[in-house]
Amino acid sequence: MTVLRIVNDLSRKAQKQARSSLLDKTKIHVFGYDNINWQQKVNNVGTGHTTSMKAATHGTIYEVDPSTKLHEGPTHPVCHPQVFKDLFGEDMRHPTTTPTSLVAPEDPSLMLELRRKRDQMRKQALPAQLQPADILLGEEDDEHIVLAILSHVRKEFLQRSSSIEFDSEKQPTPEPPQVWPQMLRKTKVIPLPVLDVGEGTTKGNLEVFKQYFRFQLQIPDSFWRENVLFTSADVYSVEKLKTGQKGRQLDRSSQEFDRFSAQHPLAAPWHLLYAYMRCLFSTYGGSKENASFISFRHLSERNGFRHLLSIPHNFHDGNRFLHFWVSAASVSVVANALRKHRQPPKENDGQQDEPARRDEQDEFDDLDYDTSMRISEEAVRNMIGTGSSDMVDEHEHQDDFALQSRLMLLDIGLCIELQHAIKNGDPGRMLVAIKQLVPRFQASGQHNYVAELLDILVTIRYELPPPLRAVMLASFLVNPKGKPDTFTLIDHVQENFVFELKNSWPVGGTMKSLQYKSVIGSLLEVLANLKMGFWKDLAISGQNQEHSDKKRNATIDSLRIDFDHYAVFEWDEAGRTCDTFEVLRGDTVKENKDRLRKQGRPVGRVRQLKNVACDMFKTGMLALEGKTSATGTFQRWVRRRAAAMNKEGAASITIDDQDAVDIPDDDDDDVVDGEPFGLSVVSGNVDEFEELGNDNGI
């Protein structure tokens, strides 16, 4: 009983700490929560037993720091000013090499003024005739992405070429350009008790706030009148929260908490990584019946990832495969470019023997720094520096395999850049990558993420004052360990807590665990660290995730050999065709319809095949711009969002407007039957993130 009494005292102190920390006006806080589900056996007299699904909710308060500071030195370049301007607007102050914070902690009335400005800006209408390009296509964004992927390619090549040794101080390999790097500081994480509340409904999500902040922490009503509380939850919980906010807009209660306007819900960004992996696998996975030799299906089965495309996807296996793919592609692209550079010029047009290749480990041991930087940049720009249409125009014959491989390098490179930005604590870089992902999600049929990411980009650009933009950026990433490369997404920490509550310290299943759920929830960080300490002390390598992958080198070499053997990145001037690739999704459908019309045959049964790779960015942008009548448009999303938020001058969305999606005729030549998942519309209602259409991809 003595130990239990001590634990209970610690739990009560933790709850008092949460309240005092939240009321400290010199600190900035973010609230995150997630659902816990488990099956419980119920004994029925005379009929045996049944199982029922139980639910609970665990919340956490994060004390974040909105300060920013640029890293100094030639290794850490800074993004182009236009990239910063296109992302945040003209009134956002650029970060410097000295610590900078747009939120002055010594001004207790600042948050009240920021709250007033936020409410005012959210009521203002968005710029007239706002187009997708205004948000997604910055003038220097393409160059920024090329430099970021170039940095990753160079580092992978140098890591694989152990015989090349450059002085890291005099001959640095530049990192991706900085945008808004966070200050290196350990994030204070304050777990809260577990609630017997399910968040599957709008009422349940509102009840979570009521239980935590009104009953347990007893936060005064003045807090909700003077502050903005950024809230991180999964996309479906955010949908319910915004639905609740819409219903509370006309609340006549004297309590500000009842109006529910201080909360600023943001969709959890960690799920974005898994969703983009889905997007890559659905596009480049290849079909079982007709998978090309560069498809994920073919490469994964040859290299020990037989279940890579199994549903549901294993995030860790998929992530490892994508990193291996980029590493092998980097070595193949840069090494081939260096070999071409070293070959002597031909004196005549006669056939000459190719010089014997040196041992791969020592092939480039005499490579100088300047040549390495110059040739690698030329090679990467040749791969991803131009659009797919320009690549086709530059050659007499189209090479589908080379074109698809280069698009894969760009698309998978974006995934690597997104993870690197998160790990190193730069939410600005993360948002630049997110801008590139929006049309890719649109092309792959994941329209709920299109609406989610557009909402984030529009909010930070047009609907928040600069200090709250800095707070919003800080609300994406936390650093529980306080090390330079241990930043993580805020909802990833919450997912880990839920895992602990399901497996290591379960709160469901027995009456005893339910009785002490508040104790377990409040001390969860301590308990999780205690468990990890035991694992490390006992050398349980399979649990602490610090073991090395023994097959890493062999897998990367195997992939590289395949890339070199088939010359997948080299353009074959004679041309190569691939049945599972088209530049724009729907091109093959158009060609088949044209052929059938010439033969006088019906075209009604011609449909778009699934698992066909394409230029996702260009296909998605055409859909967002409304140039394909099989999808909704960006303008529809803007109108619906304005009506839901009751913006100034926003017209109500009527039934006629919602039904105004053009459903094309089968014989319409202007139709791109490009949606692989059926008829879909960009969802954009602020109070709901629907996944419209038959999203039955993977």
XYZ file of C-alpha atoms in Angstrom:
698
model
C 0.000 0.000 0.000
C 2.909 2.342 0.614
C 4.027 2.139 -3.008
C 0.464 2.608 -4.252
C 0.024 5.647 -2.005
C 3.203 7.183 -3.391
C 2.070 6.567 -6.960
C -1.316 8.165 -6.242
C 0.394 11.212 -4.756
C 2.604 11.519 -7.829
C -0.463 11.340 -10.041
C -2.237 14.128 -8.139
C 0.863 16.307 -8.320
C 1.081 15.693 -12.058
C -2.505 16.900 -12.517
C -1.803 20.042 -10.469
C 1.273 20.652 -12.599
C -0.840 20.430 -15.750
C -3.226 23.110 -14.475
C -0.543 25.531 -13.297
C 1.406 25.104 -16.523
C -1.647 25.734 -18.705
C -2.497 28.942 -16.797
C 1.059 30.295 -17.095
C 0.688 33.190 -19.554
C 4.393 33.132 -20.405
C 4.127 29.644 -21.926
C 2.579 28.333 -25.146
C 0.672 25.062 -25.026
C -0.791 22.599 -27.507
C -3.395 19.997 -26.620
C -3.402 16.580 -28.279
C -5.549 13.507 -27.740
C -6.370 10.167 -29.301
C -8.759 7.273 -28.886
C -7.992 3.948 -27.168
C -9.999 0.932 -28.325
C -10.008 -2.599 -26.971
C -12.253 -5.637 -26.983
C -13.720 -6.803 -23.702
C -15.193 -10.237 -23.072
C -18.716 -10.242 -21.625
C -20.055 -13.421 -19.968
C -23.725 -14.033 -20.731
C -25.500 -16.527 -18.461
C -26.694 -19.490 -20.496
C -25.404 -18.230 -23.836
C -21.656 -18.279 -23.343
C -19.700 -15.081 -23.826
C -19.517 -12.267 -26.351
C -17.036 -9.503 -27.015
C -17.799 -5.818 -27.134
C -15.671 -2.895 -28.269
C -14.727 -0.445 -25.538
C -13.269 3.027 -25.990
C -11.437 5.585 -23.899
C -9.472 8.755 -24.601
C -6.046 9.931 -23.519
C -4.933 13.538 -23.780
C -1.604 15.310 -23.436
C -0.522 18.922 -23.018
C 2.686 19.973 -24.770
C 4.600 23.081 -23.754
C 6.074 24.286 -27.058
C 8.551 27.010 -27.942
C 7.713 29.112 -31.049
C 11.260 30.488 -31.260
C 13.370 30.001 -34.376
C 17.076 30.216 -35.145
C 18.965 29.596 -38.374
C 21.948 27.259 -38.333
C 25.170 28.918 -39.445
C 27.836 27.764 -41.880
C 28.131 26.642 -45.498
C 26.560 23.303 -44.602
C 23.264 25.019 -43.782
C 21.976 27.158 -46.674
C 18.829 29.245 -46.357
C 15.816 29.041 -48.644
C 15.146 31.636 -51.327
C 13.199 34.641 -49.928
C 10.444 34.012 -52.468
C 9.858 30.512 -51.040
C 9.345 32.056 -47.609
C 7.073 34.786 -48.977
C 4.899 32.376 -50.967
C 4.472 30.146 -47.911
C 3.856 32.673 -45.120
C 3.045 35.978 -46.819
C 4.860 39.299 -46.918
C 4.264 40.270 -43.274
C 6.105 37.290 -41.742
C 9.504 38.132 -40.273
C 12.379 36.020 -41.594
C 14.384 33.970 -39.072
C 17.989 34.946 -38.343
C 21.061 33.336 -36.811
C 20.053 34.746 -33.419
C 17.112 33.288 -31.475
C 13.913 35.021 -32.527
C 10.418 34.718 -31.108
C 7.369 36.505 -32.482
C 5.520 35.835 -29.217
C 6.760 38.077 -26.397
C 6.305 36.186 -23.101
C 6.676 39.388 -21.057
C 3.472 40.847 -22.545
C 0.516 39.183 -20.755
C -2.043 40.974 -22.954
C -0.483 39.811 -26.230
C -2.517 36.626 -26.534
C -5.771 38.545 -26.087
C -4.828 40.842 -28.988
C -3.766 37.874 -31.114
C -7.084 36.174 -30.374
C -8.950 39.259 -31.606
C -6.856 39.428 -34.792
C -7.306 35.720 -35.460
C -11.085 35.944 -35.187
C -11.081 38.959 -37.488
C -8.840 37.344 -40.132
C -10.863 34.129 -40.157
C -13.959 36.151 -41.004
C -12.309 37.882 -43.959
C -12.860 36.419 -47.402
C -9.924 34.859 -49.223
C -8.445 36.813 -52.158
C -10.746 36.972 -55.152
C -10.055 34.477 -57.915
C -7.679 32.472 -55.733
C -6.216 29.641 -57.809
C -4.421 26.415 -56.812
C -1.187 27.777 -58.277
C -1.324 30.729 -55.853
C -0.959 28.313 -52.947
C 0.843 25.310 -54.395
C 3.151 26.693 -57.116
C 5.617 29.172 -55.651
C 8.028 30.816 -58.064
C 11.086 29.204 -56.461
C 9.502 26.068 -54.981
C 10.751 23.771 -57.738
C 14.336 24.935 -57.243
C 13.988 24.475 -53.477
C 12.809 20.875 -53.914
C 15.605 20.110 -56.401
C 18.238 21.402 -53.947
C 16.700 19.402 -51.101
C 16.645 16.131 -53.044
C 20.134 16.875 -54.403
C 21.380 17.058 -50.810
C 19.877 13.659 -49.974
C 21.268 12.078 -53.163
C 24.772 13.385 -52.459
C 24.759 12.131 -48.879
C 23.514 8.691 -49.908
C 26.170 8.413 -52.613
C 29.004 9.461 -50.290
C 27.763 7.127 -47.570
C 27.802 4.184 -49.977
C 31.214 5.159 -51.416
C 33.378 4.519 -48.385
C 36.632 5.211 -50.246
C 35.694 8.878 -50.821
C 36.746 11.044 -47.910
C 36.038 14.781 -47.867
C 36.852 17.185 -45.041
C 33.453 17.965 -43.515
C 34.585 21.477 -42.514
C 36.428 22.578 -45.659
C 34.439 20.472 -48.124
C 30.896 20.239 -46.708
C 27.908 18.588 -48.314
C 25.115 21.192 -48.084
C 21.973 20.268 -46.202
C 18.526 21.080 -47.652
C 17.744 24.823 -47.463
C 16.358 25.994 -44.128
C 12.952 27.654 -43.920
C 11.842 27.868 -40.269
C 14.119 25.764 -38.005
C 12.914 25.361 -34.452
C 15.052 26.204 -31.459
C 16.754 23.191 -29.918
C 14.938 22.758 -26.640
C 13.413 19.824 -24.812
C 9.631 19.831 -25.023
C 7.760 19.536 -21.759
C 5.194 16.746 -22.133
C 2.355 16.575 -19.588
C 0.157 13.444 -19.901
C -3.392 13.638 -18.564
C -5.639 10.959 -17.009
C -7.503 8.513 -19.217
C -11.181 9.339 -19.774
C -14.082 6.905 -20.156
C -15.168 8.870 -23.212
C -15.153 7.791 -26.840
C -14.251 10.388 -29.463
C -16.139 8.734 -32.296
C -18.890 11.366 -32.315
C -19.165 15.142 -32.198
C -20.676 14.918 -28.725
C -17.812 12.682 -27.588
C -15.146 15.126 -28.767
C -16.856 18.039 -27.016
C -17.130 15.897 -23.893
C -13.351 15.306 -23.953
C -12.752 19.043 -23.549
C -15.453 19.334 -20.929
C -14.042 16.503 -18.806
C -10.416 17.606 -19.040
C -10.599 21.383 -18.836
C -13.783 22.090 -16.881
C -13.964 19.193 -14.413
C -10.409 17.900 -13.921
C -8.116 20.892 -14.550
C -10.833 23.454 -13.685
C -9.592 26.057 -16.138
C -11.396 29.409 -15.615
C -13.646 30.804 -18.321
C -11.350 33.801 -18.873
C -8.782 31.438 -20.405
C -11.139 30.586 -23.276
C -11.933 34.251 -23.845
C -8.321 35.397 -24.086
C -6.398 32.523 -25.690
C -6.101 30.335 -28.754
C -5.538 26.649 -28.004
C -4.134 24.711 -30.955
C -5.477 21.169 -30.831
C -3.921 18.190 -32.608
C -6.061 15.135 -33.343
C -6.608 12.704 -36.182
C -8.489 13.957 -39.211
C -11.812 12.410 -38.200
C -11.686 13.911 -34.697
C -10.884 17.290 -36.251
C -13.956 16.838 -38.439
C -16.095 16.297 -35.345
C -14.529 19.253 -33.526
C -15.227 21.611 -36.406
C -18.760 20.300 -36.662
C -19.148 21.098 -32.963
C -17.689 24.563 -33.458
C -20.127 25.250 -36.267
C -23.026 24.256 -34.030
C -21.765 26.478 -31.204
C -21.339 29.631 -33.320
C -24.719 30.975 -32.180
C -24.493 29.721 -28.605
C -26.053 32.301 -26.269
C -24.411 30.965 -23.120
C -22.640 33.449 -20.885
C -19.720 31.015 -20.649
C -17.037 31.444 -23.310
C -16.150 27.754 -23.010
C -19.623 26.853 -24.280
C -19.064 28.852 -27.471
C -16.059 26.633 -28.195
C -14.239 29.252 -30.285
C -10.834 29.304 -28.572
C -9.933 25.844 -29.856
C -8.076 25.782 -33.178
C -8.170 22.166 -34.430
C -5.376 20.973 -36.713
C -5.355 17.601 -38.415
C -2.580 15.377 -37.102
C 0.398 15.427 -39.503
C 1.880 12.002 -38.665
C -0.910 10.249 -40.555
C 0.226 12.247 -43.584
C 3.366 10.112 -43.895
C 1.408 6.876 -43.950
C -1.082 8.363 -46.413
C 1.681 9.452 -48.776
C 3.183 5.984 -48.590
C -0.220 4.672 -49.661
C -0.130 7.149 -52.513
C 3.284 5.914 -53.694
C 2.342 2.247 -53.434
C -0.932 2.701 -55.308
C 0.792 4.614 -58.112
C 4.042 2.706 -58.520
C 3.090 -0.663 -57.023
C 2.050 -2.247 -60.298
C -0.702 -4.769 -60.865
C -0.338 -8.470 -60.112
C -1.132 -9.414 -63.697
C 1.162 -6.963 -65.468
C 3.866 -5.528 -63.215
C 6.828 -3.918 -64.970
C 10.407 -4.651 -63.929
C 10.691 -1.244 -62.209
C 7.427 -1.509 -60.254
C 7.479 -1.812 -56.473
C 5.812 -5.209 -56.735
C 8.623 -6.648 -58.854
C 11.478 -5.015 -56.925
C 10.097 -5.831 -53.480
C 9.611 -9.532 -54.254
C 13.167 -9.757 -55.583
C 14.672 -8.076 -52.532
C 13.018 -9.609 -49.488
C 9.916 -7.400 -49.127
C 7.305 -9.887 -50.296
C 4.549 -8.387 -48.149
C 5.322 -4.762 -48.978
C 2.025 -4.179 -50.793
C -0.104 -6.248 -48.415
C -2.992 -4.430 -46.788
C -2.790 -2.864 -44.257
C 0.680 -1.613 -45.077
C 3.447 -2.005 -42.537
C 4.745 1.545 -42.150
C 8.208 0.526 -40.962
C 8.790 -1.998 -43.762
C 7.542 0.470 -46.344
C 9.714 3.229 -44.948
C 12.820 1.014 -45.030
C 12.123 -0.008 -48.618
C 11.740 3.610 -49.764
C 15.025 4.571 -48.093
C 16.777 1.597 -49.702
C 15.299 2.566 -53.074
C 16.555 6.153 -52.824
C 19.997 5.014 -51.677
C 20.346 2.604 -54.605
C 19.006 5.175 -57.073
C 21.419 7.826 -55.770
C 24.429 5.574 -56.282
C 23.242 4.514 -59.731
C 22.552 8.053 -60.982
C 25.686 9.734 -59.629
C 28.063 6.851 -60.413
C 26.882 6.626 -64.027
C 27.287 10.389 -64.425
C 30.841 10.228 -63.051
C 31.747 7.345 -65.368
C 30.519 9.312 -68.372
C 32.562 12.281 -67.218
C 35.709 10.159 -67.003
C 35.357 8.516 -70.401
C 37.695 10.096 -72.992
C 36.005 11.793 -75.973
C 35.587 9.633 -79.034
C 37.963 10.496 -81.881
C 35.730 8.923 -84.535
C 32.294 7.427 -84.877
C 33.604 3.870 -84.894
C 32.707 1.462 -82.153
C 35.127 1.628 -79.232
C 35.532 -0.762 -76.364
C 34.307 0.555 -73.043
C 37.202 0.966 -70.573
C 37.416 -1.683 -67.898
C 35.590 -0.679 -64.721
C 37.652 -0.539 -61.535
C 36.624 -2.260 -58.348
C 33.412 -0.630 -57.141
C 34.728 0.037 -53.653
C 37.718 2.000 -54.965
C 36.290 3.245 -58.254
C 36.022 6.876 -57.155
C 38.722 7.048 -54.483
C 40.557 9.755 -56.466
C 37.446 11.895 -56.947
C 37.953 15.543 -56.018
C 35.356 17.613 -54.171
C 34.564 20.157 -56.894
C 34.014 17.483 -59.532
C 31.785 15.514 -57.173
C 29.586 18.531 -56.423
C 29.348 19.643 -60.053
C 28.661 16.261 -61.649
C 26.158 15.202 -58.987
C 24.206 18.438 -59.418
C 24.145 18.060 -63.200
C 22.973 14.461 -62.863
C 20.160 15.242 -60.427
C 18.959 18.245 -62.418
C 18.911 16.070 -65.520
C 16.706 13.586 -63.651
C 14.190 15.863 -61.880
C 14.992 19.424 -62.936
C 12.489 19.511 -65.797
C 8.880 18.453 -66.145
C 7.732 15.255 -67.800
C 6.412 17.073 -70.887
C 9.733 18.855 -71.380
C 11.597 15.552 -71.090
C 9.421 14.043 -73.805
C 9.892 17.076 -76.066
C 13.680 16.911 -75.711
C 13.842 13.466 -77.327
C 12.586 12.063 -80.589
C 11.183 8.892 -79.013
C 9.512 8.521 -75.631
C 11.099 6.234 -73.040
C 8.392 5.286 -70.551
C 10.762 3.441 -68.222
C 13.237 6.310 -67.900
C 10.425 8.820 -67.479
C 8.701 6.774 -64.787
C 11.986 6.141 -62.938
C 12.768 9.859 -62.848
C 9.288 10.664 -61.576
C 9.743 7.984 -58.918
C 13.021 9.584 -57.821
C 11.223 12.911 -57.400
C 8.159 11.512 -55.635
C 10.067 9.205 -53.277
C 12.634 11.951 -52.694
C 9.796 14.137 -51.397
C 9.013 11.456 -48.809
C 12.657 11.418 -47.688
C 12.727 15.233 -47.542
C 9.549 15.309 -45.471
C 10.973 12.870 -42.923
C 14.331 14.676 -42.794
C 12.602 18.028 -42.194
C 10.599 16.517 -39.344
C 13.567 14.781 -37.730
C 15.689 17.944 -37.799
C 12.949 20.255 -36.573
C 12.085 22.487 -39.530
C 8.283 22.760 -39.905
C 8.800 25.333 -42.671
C 10.541 22.739 -44.848
C 7.758 20.334 -43.971
C 5.128 22.746 -45.314
C 7.064 23.339 -48.543
C 7.037 19.574 -49.100
C 3.339 19.452 -48.207
C 2.607 21.926 -51.004
C 4.050 19.389 -53.433
C 1.967 16.553 -51.982
C -1.470 18.139 -52.447
C -1.781 17.446 -56.214
C -0.257 13.995 -55.713
C -2.975 13.100 -53.215
C -5.546 14.447 -55.653
C -4.189 12.265 -58.465
C -4.228 9.141 -56.283
C -7.780 9.649 -55.030
C -7.012 10.492 -51.384
C -9.224 13.569 -51.354
C -9.592 13.852 -47.591
C -5.874 14.661 -47.384
C -6.234 17.172 -50.212
C -8.758 19.103 -48.135
C -6.745 18.648 -44.938
C -3.496 20.001 -46.384
C -5.185 22.834 -48.262
C -6.783 23.895 -44.985
C -3.364 23.987 -43.292
C -1.746 25.989 -46.109
C -4.614 28.487 -46.400
C -4.815 28.933 -42.627
C -1.141 29.733 -42.147
C -1.039 32.055 -45.165
C -4.268 34.048 -44.841
C -6.041 33.454 -41.524
C -3.510 33.947 -38.723
C -1.397 36.910 -37.556
C 2.388 36.263 -37.757
C 2.867 35.363 -34.056
C 0.141 32.721 -34.252
C 1.691 31.398 -37.461
C 4.853 30.778 -35.446
C 2.799 29.019 -32.758
C 1.074 26.910 -35.406
C 4.464 25.876 -36.810
C 5.633 24.954 -33.309
C 2.469 22.898 -32.784
C 3.499 20.426 -35.499
C 6.772 19.214 -33.938
C 7.956 18.391 -30.433
C 11.306 17.245 -29.100
C 10.827 15.066 -25.992
C 14.549 14.153 -25.833
C 15.984 17.600 -26.582
C 18.585 16.391 -29.103
C 19.292 17.929 -32.551
C 17.800 15.036 -34.521
C 15.027 13.806 -32.215
C 12.184 16.069 -33.312
C 8.997 14.181 -34.028
C 5.443 14.949 -35.036
C 3.240 15.815 -32.113
C 0.616 13.182 -32.866
C 3.322 10.525 -33.210
C 4.054 11.010 -29.506
C 0.355 10.595 -28.801
C 0.234 7.420 -30.907
C 3.103 6.012 -28.842
C 1.198 6.807 -25.647
C -1.852 4.979 -26.991
C 0.360 1.988 -27.810
C 1.616 1.960 -24.219
C -1.951 2.128 -22.887
C -2.980 -0.794 -25.064
C 0.005 -3.068 -24.574
C 2.535 -2.164 -21.870
C 0.281 -0.488 -19.282
C -3.231 -1.486 -20.412
C -6.099 0.550 -18.985
C -8.841 -1.767 -20.227
C -9.802 -5.355 -19.663
C -9.991 -5.633 -15.870
C -11.717 -3.644 -13.149
C -8.383 -3.031 -11.447
C -6.842 -1.396 -14.508
C -9.952 0.722 -15.050
C -9.792 1.843 -11.428
C -6.262 3.181 -11.835
C -6.581 4.553 -15.373
C -6.176 8.127 -14.125
C -2.963 7.200 -12.319
C -1.570 5.374 -15.350
C -2.490 8.212 -17.709
C -0.913 10.974 -15.630
C 2.354 9.058 -15.126
C 2.495 7.578 -18.610
C 5.687 9.337 -19.693
C 7.499 8.132 -16.566
C 6.222 4.591 -17.041
C 7.161 4.544 -20.739
C 10.694 5.770 -19.998
C 10.991 3.183 -17.236
C 10.059 0.418 -19.659
C 12.547 1.613 -22.270
C 15.243 1.744 -19.624
C 14.600 -1.894 -18.734
C 14.706 -2.890 -22.399
C 18.046 -1.210 -22.964
C 19.567 -2.534 -19.746
C 18.461 -6.052 -20.654
C 19.691 -5.643 -24.258
C 16.308 -6.388 -25.812
C 17.365 -4.987 -29.178
C 14.161 -5.981 -30.915
C 12.208 -3.637 -28.643
C 14.327 -0.480 -28.476
C 14.505 -0.265 -32.295
C 18.232 0.543 -32.237
C 19.413 -2.642 -33.935
C 20.999 -2.402 -37.382
C 19.464 -3.989 -40.440
C 21.875 -6.783 -41.425
C 20.536 -6.962 -44.956
C 20.686 -3.241 -45.657
C 23.860 -3.269 -47.753
C 22.880 -6.389 -49.681
C 19.418 -5.001 -50.451
C 20.750 -1.653 -51.660
C 23.371 -3.337 -53.844
C 20.743 -5.644 -55.320
C 18.485 -2.711 -56.206
C 21.400 -0.758 -57.688
C 22.423 -3.716 -59.851
C 18.871 -3.907 -61.208
C 18.850 -0.175 -61.937
C 22.185 -0.377 -63.769
C 21.322 -3.563 -65.633
C 18.101 -2.177 -67.079
C 19.468 1.402 -67.342
C 16.211 2.655 -65.887
C 17.433 6.238 -65.437
C 19.109 6.487 -68.866
C 16.960 7.659 -71.765
C 16.900 5.136 -74.595
C 16.876 7.172 -77.801
C 15.181 4.300 -79.624
C 12.283 4.557 -77.181
C 10.733 2.100 -74.725
C 7.048 1.585 -73.988
C 5.401 0.431 -70.776
C 1.782 -0.723 -70.479
C 1.549 0.440 -66.869
C 2.640 4.060 -67.372
C 1.157 7.157 -68.957
C 2.286 10.758 -68.634
C -1.192 12.005 -67.692
C -3.724 9.671 -66.163
C -6.378 9.177 -68.812
C -4.167 9.470 -71.904
C -4.588 5.775 -72.695
C -8.359 6.056 -72.318
C -8.449 8.916 -74.812
C -6.342 7.002 -77.315
C -8.548 3.913 -77.010
C -11.704 5.963 -77.491
C -10.281 7.703 -80.551
C -9.334 4.355 -82.065
C -12.782 2.877 -81.421
C -14.534 5.896 -82.880
C -12.554 5.582 -86.094
C -13.666 1.950 -86.269
C -17.271 2.956 -85.639
C -17.445 0.996 -82.403
C -18.997 2.113 -79.056
C -16.709 3.638 -76.438
C -18.949 3.392 -73.370
C -17.102 0.463 -71.791
C -13.637 2.027 -71.947
C -12.460 2.663 -68.401
C -9.283 3.734 -66.656
C -7.167 0.847 -65.368
C -5.953 0.855 -61.784
C -2.310 0.712 -60.687
C -1.147 2.717 -63.699
C 1.724 5.083 -62.933
C 1.660 8.667 -64.162
C 2.970 12.159 -63.529
C 1.000 12.610 -60.313
C 1.819 16.279 -59.861
C 0.645 17.350 -63.297
C -2.406 15.087 -63.241
C -3.426 16.381 -59.816
C -2.938 20.036 -60.734
C -5.158 19.652 -63.793
C -7.857 18.166 -61.578
C -7.554 20.924 -58.968
C -7.758 23.581 -61.665
C -11.002 22.063 -62.922
C -9.644 21.039 -66.313
C -10.924 17.479 -65.901
C -14.676 17.309 -65.566
C -14.552 14.009 -63.690
C -13.499 15.774 -60.485
C -14.459 18.760 -58.403
C -12.339 21.884 -58.424
C -10.329 23.963 -56.022
C -12.845 26.792 -56.401
C -15.617 24.526 -55.119
C -13.510 23.775 -52.038
C -12.988 27.504 -51.427
C -16.719 28.271 -51.724
C -17.797 25.463 -49.416
C -15.177 26.376 -46.838
C -16.169 30.054 -46.901
C -19.812 29.166 -46.343
C -19.006 26.765 -43.499
C -16.819 29.364 -41.751
C -19.384 32.126 -42.342
C -16.806 34.338 -44.017
C -17.656 37.836 -45.197
C -19.514 37.777 -48.496
C -19.719 33.981 -48.565
C -22.823 32.672 -50.289
C -24.622 29.738 -48.762
C -23.963 26.413 -50.415
C -27.282 25.194 -51.730
C -28.364 21.774 -52.814
C -28.116 22.866 -56.430
C -24.499 23.913 -55.964
C -23.583 20.646 -54.291
C -25.137 18.720 -57.172
C -23.436 20.840 -59.818
C -20.614 18.406 -60.474
C -20.481 17.747 -64.186
C -21.001 14.084 -64.955
C -19.647 13.713 -68.459
C -21.023 11.693 -71.295
C -19.108 8.670 -72.432
C -18.521 10.277 -75.802
C -17.157 13.552 -74.454
C -13.708 14.064 -75.962
C -12.698 16.565 -73.285
C -13.153 14.117 -70.449
C -10.119 12.660 -68.752
C -11.340 9.484 -67.095
C -8.404 9.856 -64.831
C -9.809 9.120 -61.426
C -8.766 5.564 -60.540
C -11.270 5.471 -57.718
C -14.457 6.586 -59.456
C -16.210 9.946 -59.474
C -14.821 12.113 -56.690
C -15.022 15.659 -55.462
C -12.473 17.629 -53.478
C -14.066 17.740 -50.064
C -13.451 21.008 -48.322
C -16.194 21.767 -45.868
C -14.475 23.098 -42.777
C -16.662 20.930 -40.565
C -16.047 17.667 -42.368
C -13.251 15.912 -44.166
C -15.063 13.310 -46.208
C -13.307 10.720 -48.259
C -15.539 11.003 -51.301
C -15.821 8.489 -54.091
C -14.899 4.842 -54.052
C -11.447 5.127 -52.506
C -10.782 1.413 -52.769
C -7.174 1.646 -53.869
C -4.950 0.137 -51.223
